[in-house]
Each structure stands twice: as C-alpha cells, then as structure tokens.
PDB file of C-alpha atoms in Angstrom:
ATOM      1  CA  UNK A 213      17.057   1.974  64.817  1.00 41.00           C
ATOM      2  CA  UNK A 214      14.687   3.071  62.982  1.00 37.00           C
ATOM      3  CA  UNK A 215      17.310   4.844  60.513  1.00 40.00           C
ATOM      4  CA  UNK A 216      19.282   2.474  60.897  1.00 37.00           C
ATOM      5  CA  UNK A 217      16.392  -0.688  59.635  1.00 39.00           C
ATOM      6  CA  UNK A 218      16.041   1.659  56.299  1.00 37.00           C
ATOM      7  CA  UNK A 219      20.141   2.182  55.957  1.00 36.00           C
ATOM      8  CA  UNK A 220      20.516  -2.015  56.037  1.00 36.00           C
ATOM      9  CA  UNK A 221      17.292  -2.362  53.920  1.00 37.00           C
ATOM     10  CA  UNK A 222      18.778   0.530  51.458  1.00 39.00           C
ATOM     11  CA  UNK A 223      22.284  -1.530  50.949  1.00 36.00           C
ATOM     12  CA  UNK A 224      20.334  -4.638  50.686  1.00 36.00           C
ATOM     13  CA  UNK A 225      18.159  -3.453  47.180  1.00 40.00           C
ATOM     14  CA  UNK A 226      21.714  -1.496  47.133  1.00 39.00           C
ATOM     15  CA  UNK A 227      23.461  -5.601  46.054  1.00 39.00           C
ATOM     16  CA  UNK A 228      20.107  -7.231  44.688  1.00 38.00           C
ATOM     17  CA  UNK A 229      20.004  -4.092  41.783  1.00 42.00           C
ATOM     18  CA  UNK A 230      23.745  -4.456  41.680  1.00 42.00           C
ATOM     19  CA  UNK A 231      23.356  -8.206  41.389  1.00 40.00           C
ATOM     20  CA  UNK A 232      20.416  -7.883  39.367  1.00 40.00           C
ATOM     21  CA  UNK A 233      23.027  -5.164  37.437  1.00 40.00           C
ATOM     22  CA  UNK A 234      25.807  -7.513  36.894  1.00 39.00           C
ATOM     23  CA  UNK A 235      23.667 -10.676  35.700  1.00 40.00           C
ATOM     24  CA  UNK A 236      22.142  -7.683  32.745  1.00 40.00           C
ATOM     25  CA  UNK A 237      26.070  -7.376  31.355  1.00 42.00           C
ATOM     26  CA  UNK A 238      26.728 -10.460  31.977  1.00 42.00           C
ATOM     27  CA  UNK A 239      24.214 -11.345  28.241  1.00 40.00           C
ATOM     28  CA  UNK A 240      25.602 -13.674  25.457  1.00 46.00           C
ATOM     29  CA  UNK A 241      27.218 -10.855  22.656  1.00 42.00           C
ATOM     30  CA  UNK A 242      25.465 -12.907  20.722  1.00 45.00           C
ATOM     31  CA  UNK A 243      22.391 -13.331  21.949  1.00 42.00           C
ATOM     32  CA  UNK A 244      22.753  -9.719  22.349  1.00 43.00           C
ATOM     33  CA  UNK A 245      23.187  -9.120  18.484  1.00 43.00           C
ATOM     34  CA  UNK A 246      20.587 -11.658  17.840  1.00 40.00           C
ATOM     35  CA  UNK A 247      17.988  -9.529  19.893  1.00 40.00           C
ATOM     36  CA  UNK A 248      19.769  -6.064  18.310  1.00 39.00           C
ATOM     37  CA  UNK A 249      18.352  -7.506  15.114  1.00 45.00           C
ATOM     38  CA  UNK A 250      15.414  -8.566  14.882  1.00 42.00           C
ATOM     39  CA  UNK A 251      14.685  -5.177  17.128  1.00 38.00           C
ATOM     40  CA  UNK A 252      16.135  -3.508  14.029  1.00 37.00           C
ATOM     41  CA  UNK A 253      14.538  -5.198  11.169  1.00 40.00           C
ATOM     42  CA  UNK A 254      11.325  -4.976  13.345  1.00 39.00           C
ATOM     43  CA  UNK A 255      11.290  -1.677  13.230  1.00 38.00           C
ATOM     44  CA  UNK A 256      11.884  -1.201   9.512  1.00 34.00           C
ATOM     45  CA  UNK A 257       8.661  -3.397   9.271  1.00 37.00           C
ATOM     46  CA  UNK A 258       6.906  -1.241  11.484  1.00 36.00           C
ATOM     47  CA  UNK A 259       8.262   2.347   9.407  1.00 36.00           C
ATOM     48  CA  UNK A 260       7.777   0.986   5.864  1.00 38.00           C
ATOM     49  CA  UNK A 261      11.710   0.385   5.121  1.00 38.00           C
ATOM     50  CA  UNK A 262      13.458  -1.761   3.684  1.00 39.00           C
ATOM     51  CA  UNK A 263      17.428  -1.722   5.172  1.00 38.00           C
ATOM     52  CA  UNK A 264      19.375   0.698   2.846  1.00 38.00           C
ATOM     53  CA  UNK A 265      16.596   2.872   2.712  1.00 36.00           C
ATOM     54  CA  UNK A 266      16.232   6.594   3.159  1.00 34.00           C
ATOM     55  CA  UNK A 267      12.398   7.127   4.650  1.00 33.00           C
ATOM     56  CA  UNK A 268      10.190   7.551   2.977  1.00 32.00           C
ATOM     57  CA  UNK A 269      12.188   6.481  -0.151  1.00 33.00           C
ATOM     58  CA  UNK A 270      10.463   6.481  -3.768  1.00 39.00           C
ATOM     59  CA  UNK A 271       9.539   2.508  -4.700  1.00 34.00           C
ATOM     60  CA  UNK A 272      10.023   1.037  -8.496  1.00 35.00           C
ATOM     61  CA  UNK A 273       6.623  -0.302  -9.434  1.00 39.00           C
ATOM     62  CA  UNK A 274       7.262  -2.073 -12.292  1.00 38.00           C
ATOM     63  CA  UNK A 275       4.228  -4.590 -11.481  1.00 38.00           C
ATOM     64  CA  UNK A 276       2.082  -1.435 -11.327  1.00 74.00           C
ATOM     65  CA  UNK A 277       2.393   0.306 -14.147  1.00 87.00           C
ATOM     66  CA  UNK A 278       2.537  -0.026 -17.582  1.00 95.00           C
ATOM     67  CA  UNK A 279       5.423   0.492 -20.359  1.00 97.00           C
ATOM     68  CA  UNK A 280       4.391   2.612 -23.477  1.00 98.00           C
ATOM     69  CA  UNK A 281       6.386   3.858 -26.174  1.00 98.00           C
ATOM     70  CA  UNK A 282       5.354   7.245 -26.498  1.00 98.00           C
ATOM     71  CA  UNK A 283       4.378   9.514 -29.710  1.00 98.00           C
ATOM     72  CA  UNK A 284       3.268  12.392 -29.845  1.00 98.00           C
ATOM     73  CA  UNK A 285       0.502  14.673 -27.824  1.00 98.00           C
ATOM     74  CA  UNK A 286      -2.481  14.719 -29.116  1.00 97.00           C
ATOM     75  CA  UNK A 287      -4.239  17.975 -26.589  1.00 96.00           C
ATOM     76  CA  UNK A 288      -3.611  19.392 -23.136  1.00 96.00           C
ATOM     77  CA  UNK A 289      -5.439  15.902 -22.136  1.00 97.00           C
ATOM     78  CA  UNK A 290      -4.583  12.833 -24.105  1.00 98.00           C
ATOM     79  CA  UNK A 291      -1.647  11.655 -25.323  1.00 98.00           C
ATOM     80  CA  UNK A 292      -0.825   8.498 -28.473  1.00 98.00           C
ATOM     81  CA  UNK A 293       1.141   5.782 -27.148  1.00 98.00           C
ATOM     82  CA  UNK A 294       2.098   2.795 -28.448  1.00 98.00           C
ATOM     83  CA  UNK A 295       1.346  -0.760 -26.457  1.00 97.00           C
ATOM     84  CA  UNK A 296       1.742  -4.260 -27.777  1.00 95.00           C
ATOM     85  CA  UNK A 297       2.066  -2.692 -31.366  1.00 96.00           C
ATOM     86  CA  UNK A 298      -1.115  -1.190 -31.355  1.00 97.00           C
ATOM     87  CA  UNK A 299      -1.489   2.964 -31.087  1.00 98.00           C
ATOM     88  CA  UNK A 300      -3.256   3.890 -27.987  1.00 98.00           C
ATOM     89  CA  UNK A 301      -4.766   7.242 -27.356  1.00 98.00           C
ATOM     90  CA  UNK A 302      -3.907   7.454 -23.843  1.00 98.00           C
ATOM     91  CA  UNK A 303      -6.506  10.424 -21.225  1.00 97.00           C
ATOM     92  CA  UNK A 304      -4.899  11.528 -18.217  1.00 98.00           C
ATOM     93  CA  UNK A 305      -6.913  11.282 -15.705  1.00 97.00           C
ATOM     94  CA  UNK A 306      -8.314  13.910 -12.956  1.00 97.00           C
ATOM     95  CA  UNK A 307      -7.369  16.751 -16.165  1.00 97.00           C
ATOM     96  CA  UNK A 308      -9.771  17.970 -17.682  1.00 96.00           C
ATOM     97  CA  UNK A 309      -8.294  20.368 -20.486  1.00 96.00           C
ATOM     98  CA  UNK A 310     -10.005  23.319 -23.164  1.00 93.00           C
ATOM     99  CA  UNK A 311     -10.044  22.146 -25.944  1.00 91.00           C
ATOM    100  CA  UNK A 312      -7.768  22.426 -29.159  1.00 91.00           C
ATOM    101  CA  UNK A 313      -8.865  19.328 -31.543  1.00 90.00           C
ATOM    102  CA  UNK A 314     -12.128  18.678 -30.794  1.00 87.00           C
ATOM    103  CA  UNK A 315     -14.544  18.156 -33.910  1.00 85.00           C
ATOM    104  CA  UNK A 316     -16.780  20.615 -32.767  1.00 85.00           C
ATOM    105  CA  UNK A 317     -14.846  23.471 -33.649  1.00 84.00           C
ATOM    106  CA  UNK A 318     -17.125  25.687 -32.292  1.00 85.00           C
ATOM    107  CA  UNK A 319     -15.362  23.666 -28.366  1.00 87.00           C
ATOM    108  CA  UNK A 320     -11.517  24.708 -29.573  1.00 84.00           C
ATOM    109  CA  UNK A 321     -10.092  27.433 -28.204  1.00 92.00           C
ATOM    110  CA  UNK A 322      -6.730  29.604 -27.271  1.00 93.00           C
ATOM    111  CA  UNK A 323      -6.351  27.956 -24.303  1.00 95.00           C
ATOM    112  CA  UNK A 324      -5.984  24.959 -25.469  1.00 94.00           C
ATOM    113  CA  UNK A 325      -3.977  25.603 -28.075  1.00 96.00           C
ATOM    114  CA  UNK A 326      -2.060  26.876 -25.675  1.00 97.00           C
ATOM    115  CA  UNK A 327      -2.385  23.974 -23.065  1.00 97.00           C
ATOM    116  CA  UNK A 328      -1.671  21.604 -25.274  1.00 97.00           C
ATOM    117  CA  UNK A 329       2.095  23.629 -26.450  1.00 97.00           C
ATOM    118  CA  UNK A 330       2.269  23.435 -22.485  1.00 98.00           C
ATOM    119  CA  UNK A 331       2.318  19.534 -22.812  1.00 98.00           C
ATOM    120  CA  UNK A 332       4.709  19.086 -25.123  1.00 98.00           C
ATOM    121  CA  UNK A 333       6.983  20.734 -23.465  1.00 97.00           C
ATOM    122  CA  UNK A 334       6.011  17.966 -21.057  1.00 97.00           C
ATOM    123  CA  UNK A 335       7.113  15.503 -23.228  1.00 98.00           C
ATOM    124  CA  UNK A 336      10.188  17.130 -25.244  1.00 97.00           C
ATOM    125  CA  UNK A 337      12.374  14.516 -25.165  1.00 97.00           C
ATOM    126  CA  UNK A 338      10.697  11.582 -23.590  1.00 98.00           C
ATOM    127  CA  UNK A 339      10.674   7.783 -25.380  1.00 98.00           C
ATOM    128  CA  UNK A 340       9.155   5.825 -22.636  1.00 98.00           C
ATOM    129  CA  UNK A 341       6.587   6.367 -20.237  1.00 98.00           C
ATOM    130  CA  UNK A 342       4.045   4.278 -17.342  1.00 98.00           C
ATOM    131  CA  UNK A 343       0.923   4.379 -17.521  1.00 97.00           C
ATOM    132  CA  UNK A 344      -0.761   3.453 -14.542  1.00 96.00           C
ATOM    133  CA  UNK A 345      -4.168   2.917 -14.610  1.00 95.00           C
ATOM    134  CA  UNK A 346      -6.811   2.655 -11.687  1.00 92.00           C
ATOM    135  CA  UNK A 347      -8.478  -0.230 -12.560  1.00 90.00           C
ATOM    136  CA  UNK A 348      -6.475  -3.518 -15.190  1.00 87.00           C
ATOM    137  CA  UNK A 349      -9.997  -4.366 -16.273  1.00 88.00           C
ATOM    138  CA  UNK A 350     -12.510  -0.996 -16.617  1.00 92.00           C
ATOM    139  CA  UNK A 351      -9.307   1.701 -17.660  1.00 94.00           C
ATOM    140  CA  UNK A 352     -10.883   3.178 -20.951  1.00 94.00           C
ATOM    141  CA  UNK A 353     -13.272   5.309 -21.420  1.00 93.00           C
ATOM    142  CA  UNK A 354     -16.500   5.105 -23.570  1.00 91.00           C
ATOM    143  CA  UNK A 355     -15.039   6.669 -27.233  1.00 92.00           C
ATOM    144  CA  UNK A 356     -12.118   3.878 -26.171  1.00 95.00           C
ATOM    145  CA  UNK A 357      -8.861   5.370 -25.364  1.00 96.00           C
ATOM    146  CA  UNK A 358      -6.525   4.506 -22.165  1.00 97.00           C
ATOM    147  CA  UNK A 359      -7.884   6.117 -18.976  1.00 96.00           C
ATOM    148  CA  UNK A 360      -3.939   6.675 -17.310  1.00 96.00           C
ATOM    149  CA  UNK A 361      -2.089   8.385 -14.395  1.00 97.00           C
ATOM    150  CA  UNK A 362       0.811   8.823 -16.975  1.00 98.00           C
ATOM    151  CA  UNK A 363       4.734   8.748 -15.552  1.00 98.00           C
ATOM    152  CA  UNK A 364       7.814  10.069 -16.737  1.00 97.00           C
ATOM    153  CA  UNK A 365      10.135   7.299 -14.513  1.00 94.00           C
ATOM    154  CA  UNK A 366       8.243   4.165 -12.873  1.00 90.00           C
ATOM    155  CA  UNK A 367       8.135   5.429  -9.961  1.00 86.00           C
ATOM    156  CA  UNK A 368       4.879   6.322  -7.835  1.00 87.00           C
ATOM    157  CA  UNK A 369       4.964   8.433  -4.712  1.00 88.00           C
ATOM    158  CA  UNK A 370       1.611  10.041  -3.233  1.00 91.00           C
ATOM    159  CA  UNK A 371       3.218  13.603  -2.301  1.00 94.00           C
ATOM    160  CA  UNK A 372       3.257  17.200  -4.328  1.00 95.00           C
ATOM    161  CA  UNK A 373       6.989  17.317  -5.564  1.00 95.00           C
ATOM    162  CA  UNK A 374       7.301  14.112  -6.799  1.00 95.00           C
ATOM    163  CA  UNK A 375       4.454  13.982  -8.705  1.00 97.00           C
ATOM    164  CA  UNK A 376       4.738  17.098 -10.244  1.00 95.00           C
ATOM    165  CA  UNK A 377       7.924  16.352 -11.029  1.00 95.00           C
ATOM    166  CA  UNK A 378       7.195  13.082 -13.110  1.00 97.00           C
ATOM    167  CA  UNK A 379       3.388  12.714 -13.199  1.00 98.00           C
ATOM    168  CA  UNK A 380       2.517  14.264 -16.260  1.00 98.00           C
ATOM    169  CA  UNK A 381      -1.436  14.566 -14.980  1.00 98.00           C
ATOM    170  CA  UNK A 382       0.116  16.696 -12.130  1.00 98.00           C
ATOM    171  CA  UNK A 383       2.029  19.104 -13.894  1.00 98.00           C
ATOM    172  CA  UNK A 384      -0.966  20.309 -15.659  1.00 98.00           C
ATOM    173  CA  UNK A 385      -2.460  21.165 -12.978  1.00 98.00           C
ATOM    174  CA  UNK A 386       0.433  22.227 -10.663  1.00 98.00           C
ATOM    175  CA  UNK A 387       1.130  24.011 -14.446  1.00 98.00           C
ATOM    176  CA  UNK A 388      -2.011  25.987 -14.190  1.00 98.00           C
ATOM    177  CA  UNK A 389      -2.048  23.946 -17.818  1.00 98.00           C
ATOM    178  CA  UNK A 390      -5.675  22.531 -17.236  1.00 97.00           C
ATOM    179  CA  UNK A 391      -8.466  21.880 -14.579  1.00 97.00           C
ATOM    180  CA  UNK A 392      -8.784  18.714 -11.919  1.00 97.00           C
ATOM    181  CA  UNK A 393     -11.783  16.406 -12.764  1.00 95.00           C
ATOM    182  CA  UNK A 394     -12.419  13.349 -11.555  1.00 94.00           C
ATOM    183  CA  UNK A 395     -13.898  10.764 -14.333  1.00 85.00           C
ATOM    184  CA  UNK A 396     -17.066   8.471 -12.762  1.00 85.00           C
ATOM    185  CA  UNK A 397     -16.205   5.793 -14.723  1.00 84.00           C
ATOM    186  CA  UNK A 398     -17.523   2.976 -11.914  1.00 88.00           C
ATOM    187  CA  UNK A 399     -13.804   2.574 -10.596  1.00 90.00           C
ATOM    188  CA  UNK A 400     -12.797   3.669  -6.783  1.00 90.00           C
ATOM    189  CA  UNK A 401     -10.899   6.697  -6.524  1.00 92.00           C
ATOM    190  CA  UNK A 402      -7.143   7.463  -5.561  1.00 93.00           C
ATOM    191  CA  UNK A 403      -7.539   9.004  -2.534  1.00 95.00           C
ATOM    192  CA  UNK A 404      -4.501   9.636  -2.205  1.00 95.00           C
ATOM    193  CA  UNK A 405      -3.080  10.243  -5.648  1.00 97.00           C
ATOM    194  CA  UNK A 406      -6.571  12.507  -4.800  1.00 97.00           C
ATOM    195  CA  UNK A 407      -5.517  15.184  -2.242  1.00 97.00           C
ATOM    196  CA  UNK A 408      -2.777  16.101  -3.576  1.00 97.00           C
ATOM    197  CA  UNK A 409      -4.353  16.904  -7.151  1.00 98.00           C
ATOM    198  CA  UNK A 410      -5.711  19.261  -5.386  1.00 98.00           C
ATOM    199  CA  UNK A 411      -3.483  21.116  -3.883  1.00 97.00           C
ATOM    200  CA  UNK A 412      -1.892  21.774  -6.451  1.00 98.00           C
ATOM    201  CA  UNK A 413      -5.028  22.655  -8.087  1.00 98.00           C
ATOM    202  CA  UNK A 414      -5.847  26.095  -5.427  1.00 97.00           C
ATOM    203  CA  UNK A 415      -2.524  26.448  -5.452  1.00 98.00           C
ATOM    204  CA  UNK A 416      -2.223  26.874  -9.266  1.00 98.00           C
ATOM    205  CA  UNK A 417      -5.216  28.873  -9.159  1.00 97.00           C
ATOM    206  CA  UNK A 418      -4.759  30.874  -6.263  1.00 97.00           C
ATOM    207  CA  UNK A 419      -0.891  32.170  -7.625  1.00 97.00           C
ATOM    208  CA  UNK A 420      -2.694  32.719 -11.538  1.00 97.00           C
ATOM    209  CA  UNK A 421      -0.128  29.994 -12.472  1.00 98.00           C
ATOM    210  CA  UNK A 422      -0.441  29.308 -16.445  1.00 97.00           C
ATOM    211  CA  UNK A 423      -3.677  30.043 -17.850  1.00 97.00           C
ATOM    212  CA  UNK A 424      -4.503  31.127 -14.973  1.00 97.00           C
ATOM    213  CA  UNK A 425      -2.644  34.620 -15.509  1.00 97.00           C
ATOM    214  CA  UNK A 426      -4.881  35.350 -19.042  1.00 96.00           C
ATOM    215  CA  UNK A 427      -8.835  36.608 -18.741  1.00 94.00           C
ATOM    216  CA  UNK A 428     -11.574  34.405 -18.731  1.00 93.00           C
ATOM    217  CA  UNK A 429      -9.881  31.023 -17.530  1.00 94.00           C
ATOM    218  CA  UNK A 430     -11.130  31.058 -14.780  1.00 94.00           C
ATOM    219  CA  UNK A 431     -14.990  32.112 -15.806  1.00 93.00           C
ATOM    220  CA  UNK A 432     -13.705  28.916 -18.521  1.00 92.00           C
ATOM    221  CA  UNK A 433     -13.543  26.444 -15.833  1.00 92.00           C
ATOM    222  CA  UNK A 434     -17.209  28.224 -13.627  1.00 90.00           C
ATOM    223  CA  UNK A 435     -18.576  27.210 -17.353  1.00 86.00           C
ATOM    224  CA  UNK A 436     -17.448  23.600 -16.908  1.00 79.00           C
ATOM    225  CA  UNK A 437     -18.164  23.138 -12.963  1.00 68.00           C
TER     226      UNK A 437
END
C-alpha cells in the first residue's frame, strides 16, 4: 500500500510538473523576445562590451587625447609637435632615455645617440600624434615641456602588445632604448599603464633587447637609479 500510495503521489507530481512545463512553454513569443533582449543587454553591460564589438575591443579615445602635428624627434624621450599653432616640446611620460642633446655635453653619450636614432625610426612616416595627459591642467614639467603618453593612433588600452605597437613611450622601453622612470609631478599615476611598462621594461632588460646588449648600459641605469 505504501508503494501504491507513493506511485499515485509520483503520478500526481508528474502531472503537476508537466502542467507547469506546458504553462512555461505557453509564454508569448513577444514577451520571450523582450526578455531575451533585456538579458542580452545586461550581459553586455556587465562585460563592458557594446553590441557588435569583440570582447576587449579597443575603443576610440578622442575625448581623452589631444591631436597634434608631429614635427621631429628631439631625442630619445622628447619630440616636437605643432599644437594650436604653437611649437611644443613633448616629454614622454614613464620614460627616461640616455642624453644626446643635453646643454652639458659631458652628459651626452653614444647610448643617447642610439636612443634618438631609434625614436626617429619609430616616428618615420608619422604626421599626427595623439597626446594623453595624466592631468589636463597640470601637464608640464619645470622646463615647460608637455608631459604626455604619445599615441600613434587615437586609441588607448592597457594591453602590452597594443601599447608596444602604438604608444611611443612604451615602444622605447620595450625595445630597450630607454629606462622606465616615473616623474613625481603631483599627478595620480596611471597604475594600469605603469603595470604594463614595468612588464615591458623587465622583459627588455632580461632579454638584452636594444641597448641592454651593449656593455655599460646596465651600469648607466644603475648610476641613474
């Protein structure tokens, strides 16, 4: 009897579950579509991606960069641009290259000349650069130079491959022609960028990239630190 009772209860439960399933299947098509759209949009919002973009796609950053006409390379960590009709010197953020045009000629060396030559290779054929500042108000050093991340295209992104291809500052470090150096000018440091720069710097140093393969370059770095 116990078994029969259990059997009836099971059949009743099965009929009830079946009815629930039938009621769920009876959800109007229009309502289902609305629900799907809402869930899809929510998933995009949570992932940070917009419809039609691949995950992690780089986004245009025109609002965060300032376009300037590239004029020439001054040395391994400085370029000259035309901005709003004025000639401006732009010092690379997070970068310090050996000297090649310092007023005190004793500070200039062959490493600086090689760094400058490499910077010229990076900017070969470039007509426009995109300047990203840590702070739009406090963006100059004590010599009046603009302090900026210099992008070769109007996109940003804190991924190592992206930065070493399109960010001149990162390329100089990654290729082994400049040191990683953070200036204390009172601005908050871009920690995401700094993490990538640190990675690129250590890789270049460990692999003897660029000037790291030359005798005395390591000693020059230790001396500056």
